[in-house]
Amino acid sequence: MNLSVVIPTLEAPAYHGCIKRLWINTPLPFELVIVCDTPSPAKRAALNEMAWKPNVKLIINDKRVGVCRAFNQGMKVAQGKFIALVSDDVMVYPHWIEPLVETLTDHPEWGFAAPIVERESKDQEWYFAAPGEGNLMTRGLIEKVGYLDDQCLALQVQGADGDYYVRMLRAGYRPTGVVESR
């Protein structure tokens, strides 16, 4: 499998929409790695049903470890040459992944590519995605730079993304943004 998609989740209502959009809008073969903190019995049952698919890996945490540690757990078991980090409330567009894979295939020295994503906020409608918003990284980047700082704000990725960008730059990578095709 060349592509892995890692999704940490709790009890987010948007979770089912996120997974559905991934299946529909990702034409490349991929493995899905779901890391769930403290699922309710209903969510645990739904996840266990999904885990029977050959391209789904499931990690269940009995205590809340936070999004950074959950992303790291997923990245550690992911088998892909390319690893996408997607939060459970992100809704990907059709063909969201191809420009990112193409960019990192053509420019492995970048190591990390972020799509442009939309926000409904009036003060910031378009911006390059932070970790967890559909960005893509190479296995080589992770091997060289390591994982997200899971000592960041316990349950959020804010703070860890700036640290990770600095570590990428220090390691010689030049992360980039890519316009998402829709």
mmCIF file of C-alpha atoms in Angstrom:
data_model
loop_
_atom_site.group_PDB
_atom_site.id
_atom_site.type_symbol
_atom_site.label_atom_id
_atom_site.label_comp_id
_atom_site.label_asym_id
_atom_site.label_seq_id
_atom_site.Cartn_x
_atom_site.Cartn_y
_atom_site.Cartn_z
ATOM 1 C CA MET A 1 0.000 0.000 0.000
ATOM 2 C CA ASN A 2 1.510 3.331 -1.060
ATOM 3 C CA LEU A 3 -0.927 5.529 0.879
ATOM 4 C CA SER A 4 -2.040 5.475 4.500
ATOM 5 C CA VAL A 5 -4.671 7.794 5.989
ATOM 6 C CA VAL A 6 -4.525 8.282 9.767
ATOM 7 C CA ILE A 7 -7.621 9.537 11.592
ATOM 8 C CA PRO A 8 -7.785 10.089 15.348
ATOM 9 C CA THR A 9 -11.327 10.248 16.700
ATOM 10 C CA LEU A 10 -13.451 10.581 19.813
ATOM 11 C CA GLU A 11 -17.208 10.830 19.562
ATOM 12 C CA ALA A 12 -17.268 13.495 16.832
ATOM 13 C CA PRO A 13 -20.625 13.654 15.050
ATOM 14 C CA ALA A 14 -18.853 14.404 11.756
ATOM 15 C CA TYR A 15 -16.785 11.196 11.992
ATOM 16 C CA HIS A 16 -19.107 9.106 9.793
ATOM 17 C CA GLY A 17 -19.181 11.823 7.118
ATOM 18 C CA CYS A 18 -15.395 12.038 7.179
ATOM 19 C CA ILE A 19 -14.980 8.291 6.631
ATOM 20 C CA LYS A 20 -17.678 8.190 3.950
ATOM 21 C CA ARG A 21 -16.078 11.090 2.045
ATOM 22 C CA LEU A 22 -12.660 9.387 2.275
ATOM 23 C CA TRP A 23 -14.015 6.169 0.710
ATOM 24 C CA ILE A 24 -15.813 8.079 -2.043
ATOM 25 C CA ASN A 25 -13.228 10.794 -2.783
ATOM 26 C CA THR A 26 -9.943 8.877 -2.586
ATOM 27 C CA PRO A 27 -9.477 7.029 -5.880
ATOM 28 C CA LEU A 28 -6.021 5.732 -4.948
ATOM 29 C CA PRO A 29 -5.822 2.474 -2.979
ATOM 30 C CA PHE A 30 -5.161 3.284 0.668
ATOM 31 C CA GLU A 31 -5.068 1.830 4.133
ATOM 32 C CA LEU A 32 -7.134 3.557 6.788
ATOM 33 C CA VAL A 33 -5.703 3.745 10.301
ATOM 34 C CA ILE A 34 -8.280 4.831 12.894
ATOM 35 C CA VAL A 35 -7.137 5.712 16.410
ATOM 36 C CA CYS A 36 -10.046 6.117 18.815
ATOM 37 C CA ASP A 37 -9.843 7.448 22.360
ATOM 38 C CA THR A 38 -12.405 6.120 24.855
ATOM 39 C CA PRO A 39 -15.164 5.072 22.452
ATOM 40 C CA SER A 40 -18.709 4.570 23.646
ATOM 41 C CA PRO A 41 -19.993 0.991 23.320
ATOM 42 C CA ALA A 42 -21.910 1.985 20.155
ATOM 43 C CA LYS A 43 -18.871 3.587 18.527
ATOM 44 C CA ARG A 44 -16.639 0.662 19.531
ATOM 45 C CA ALA A 45 -19.096 -1.733 17.830
ATOM 46 C CA ALA A 46 -19.192 0.429 14.669
ATOM 47 C CA LEU A 47 -15.386 0.599 14.572
ATOM 48 C CA ASN A 48 -15.055 -3.153 15.084
ATOM 49 C CA GLU A 49 -17.366 -3.724 12.106
ATOM 50 C CA MET A 50 -15.141 -1.511 9.967
ATOM 51 C CA ALA A 51 -11.974 -3.250 11.174
ATOM 52 C CA TRP A 52 -12.944 -6.387 9.253
ATOM 53 C CA LYS A 53 -12.041 -4.654 5.999
ATOM 54 C CA PRO A 54 -8.562 -5.689 4.838
ATOM 55 C CA ASN A 55 -7.306 -2.112 4.467
ATOM 56 C CA VAL A 56 -8.476 -0.865 7.892
ATOM 57 C CA LYS A 57 -6.367 -0.852 11.052
ATOM 58 C CA LEU A 58 -7.956 0.052 14.348
ATOM 59 C CA ILE A 59 -6.302 1.254 17.547
ATOM 60 C CA ILE A 60 -8.554 1.682 20.589
ATOM 61 C CA ASN A 61 -7.282 3.663 23.588
ATOM 62 C CA ASP A 62 -9.092 3.012 26.854
ATOM 63 C CA LYS A 63 -8.033 6.439 28.103
ATOM 64 C CA ARG A 64 -7.834 9.756 26.323
ATOM 65 C CA VAL A 65 -4.313 10.235 24.950
ATOM 66 C CA GLY A 66 -4.946 13.369 22.879
ATOM 67 C CA VAL A 67 -4.772 14.071 19.177
ATOM 68 C CA CYS A 68 -0.974 14.389 18.852
ATOM 69 C CA ARG A 69 -0.302 11.043 20.517
ATOM 70 C CA ALA A 70 -3.167 9.474 18.525
ATOM 71 C CA PHE A 71 -1.673 10.728 15.225
ATOM 72 C CA ASN A 72 1.692 9.306 16.329
ATOM 73 C CA GLN A 73 0.160 5.927 17.184
ATOM 74 C CA GLY A 74 -1.404 5.808 13.735
ATOM 75 C CA MET A 75 1.764 6.895 11.923
ATOM 76 C CA LYS A 76 3.746 4.175 13.722
ATOM 77 C CA VAL A 77 1.532 1.370 12.360
ATOM 78 C CA ALA A 78 0.865 2.926 8.941
ATOM 79 C CA GLN A 79 2.540 1.046 6.096
ATOM 80 C CA GLY A 80 2.289 3.633 3.317
ATOM 81 C CA LYS A 81 5.099 5.479 1.585
ATOM 82 C CA PHE A 82 2.804 8.512 1.921
ATOM 83 C CA ILE A 83 0.873 9.228 5.110
ATOM 84 C CA ALA A 84 -2.073 11.620 5.257
ATOM 85 C CA LEU A 85 -3.201 13.088 8.568
ATOM 86 C CA VAL A 86 -6.943 13.742 8.636
ATOM 87 C CA SER A 87 -8.961 14.883 11.654
ATOM 88 C CA ASP A 88 -12.331 13.248 12.139
ATOM 89 C CA ASP A 89 -14.231 16.421 11.234
ATOM 90 C CA VAL A 90 -12.449 17.066 7.925
ATOM 91 C CA MET A 91 -14.494 16.503 4.781
ATOM 92 C CA VAL A 92 -12.219 15.826 1.829
ATOM 93 C CA TYR A 93 -13.114 16.929 -1.692
ATOM 94 C CA PRO A 94 -13.042 14.651 -4.755
ATOM 95 C CA HIS A 95 -9.494 13.999 -5.902
ATOM 96 C CA TRP A 96 -8.059 15.686 -2.790
ATOM 97 C CA ILE A 97 -5.077 13.373 -2.573
ATOM 98 C CA GLU A 98 -3.750 13.133 -6.144
ATOM 99 C CA PRO A 99 -2.159 16.619 -6.293
ATOM 100 C CA LEU A 100 -0.465 15.990 -2.953
ATOM 101 C CA VAL A 101 0.944 12.593 -3.975
ATOM 102 C CA GLU A 102 2.042 13.987 -7.342
ATOM 103 C CA THR A 103 3.769 16.928 -5.658
ATOM 104 C CA LEU A 104 5.704 14.768 -3.204
ATOM 105 C CA THR A 105 6.565 12.233 -5.899
ATOM 106 C CA ASP A 106 8.020 15.015 -8.057
ATOM 107 C CA HIS A 107 9.637 16.799 -5.089
ATOM 108 C CA PRO A 108 10.587 14.331 -2.334
ATOM 109 C CA GLU A 109 12.832 17.014 -0.827
ATOM 110 C CA TRP A 110 9.687 18.817 0.332
ATOM 111 C CA GLY A 111 8.609 15.876 2.500
ATOM 112 C CA PHE A 112 5.288 17.483 3.410
ATOM 113 C CA ALA A 113 2.501 18.986 1.319
ATOM 114 C CA ALA A 114 -0.563 20.789 2.599
ATOM 115 C CA PRO A 115 -3.703 21.418 0.587
ATOM 116 C CA ILE A 116 -5.540 24.695 0.662
ATOM 117 C CA VAL A 117 -8.608 24.249 2.831
ATOM 118 C CA GLU A 118 -11.671 26.369 3.450
ATOM 119 C CA ARG A 119 -12.988 27.758 6.693
ATOM 120 C CA GLU A 120 -16.361 29.339 7.154
ATOM 121 C CA SER A 121 -14.772 32.106 9.208
ATOM 122 C CA LYS A 122 -15.031 35.553 7.611
ATOM 123 C CA ASP A 123 -11.550 36.582 8.658
ATOM 124 C CA GLN A 124 -9.777 33.504 7.268
ATOM 125 C CA GLU A 125 -11.567 31.737 4.441
ATOM 126 C CA TRP A 126 -8.580 30.071 2.688
ATOM 127 C CA TYR A 127 -5.307 28.904 4.194
ATOM 128 C CA PHE A 128 -2.775 26.087 3.933
ATOM 129 C CA ALA A 129 -3.782 23.154 6.081
ATOM 130 C CA ALA A 130 -2.163 22.401 9.410
ATOM 131 C CA PRO A 131 -1.453 18.805 10.493
ATOM 132 C CA GLY A 132 -4.717 16.919 10.606
ATOM 133 C CA GLU A 133 -6.460 18.833 7.866
ATOM 134 C CA GLY A 134 -5.651 16.516 4.986
ATOM 135 C CA ASN A 135 -1.937 17.115 4.636
ATOM 136 C CA LEU A 136 0.442 14.496 3.329
ATOM 137 C CA MET A 137 3.923 13.527 4.435
ATOM 138 C CA THR A 138 6.454 10.996 3.241
ATOM 139 C CA ARG A 139 7.695 8.040 5.229
ATOM 140 C CA GLY A 140 11.220 9.432 4.699
ATOM 141 C CA LEU A 141 10.258 12.680 6.415
ATOM 142 C CA ILE A 142 8.912 10.820 9.445
ATOM 143 C CA GLU A 143 12.014 8.631 9.602
ATOM 144 C CA LYS A 144 14.264 11.695 9.554
ATOM 145 C CA VAL A 145 12.231 14.215 11.608
ATOM 146 C CA GLY A 146 10.276 11.900 13.898
ATOM 147 C CA TYR A 147 6.723 12.193 15.128
ATOM 148 C CA LEU A 148 4.579 15.054 16.400
ATOM 149 C CA ASP A 149 5.460 16.369 19.845
ATOM 150 C CA ASP A 150 2.856 14.566 21.932
ATOM 151 C CA GLN A 151 3.681 16.777 24.893
ATOM 152 C CA CYS A 152 1.889 19.601 23.078
ATOM 153 C CA LEU A 153 -1.374 20.948 24.402
ATOM 154 C CA ALA A 154 -2.767 17.692 25.673
ATOM 155 C CA LEU A 155 -5.732 17.342 23.354
ATOM 156 C CA GLN A 156 -4.928 19.655 20.441
ATOM 157 C CA VAL A 157 -2.487 19.721 17.546
ATOM 158 C CA GLN A 158 -2.019 23.513 17.750
ATOM 159 C CA GLY A 159 1.524 24.131 18.888
ATOM 160 C CA ALA A 160 2.763 20.793 17.607
ATOM 161 C CA ASP A 161 2.430 21.911 13.983
ATOM 162 C CA GLY A 162 4.788 24.890 14.394
ATOM 163 C CA ASP A 163 7.313 22.686 16.169
ATOM 164 C CA TYR A 164 7.077 20.093 13.403
ATOM 165 C CA TYR A 165 7.576 22.689 10.638
ATOM 166 C CA VAL A 166 10.715 23.969 12.403
ATOM 167 C CA ARG A 167 12.081 20.428 12.725
ATOM 168 C CA MET A 168 11.339 19.793 9.011
ATOM 169 C CA LEU A 169 13.238 22.931 8.021
ATOM 170 C CA ARG A 170 16.190 22.050 10.267
ATOM 171 C CA ALA A 171 16.321 18.595 8.669
ATOM 172 C CA GLY A 172 16.613 20.208 5.224
ATOM 173 C CA TYR A 173 13.036 19.758 4.033
ATOM 174 C CA ARG A 174 11.065 22.540 2.389
ATOM 175 C CA PRO A 175 7.369 21.840 3.044
ATOM 176 C CA THR A 176 4.925 23.247 0.524
ATOM 177 C CA GLY A 177 1.289 24.051 -0.020
ATOM 178 C CA VAL A 178 -0.681 22.671 -2.952
ATOM 179 C CA VAL A 179 -3.959 23.880 -4.405
ATOM 180 C CA GLU A 180 -6.556 21.195 -3.914
ATOM 181 C CA SER A 181 -8.442 20.189 -7.029
ATOM 182 C CA ARG A 182 -12.215 20.045 -6.757
#
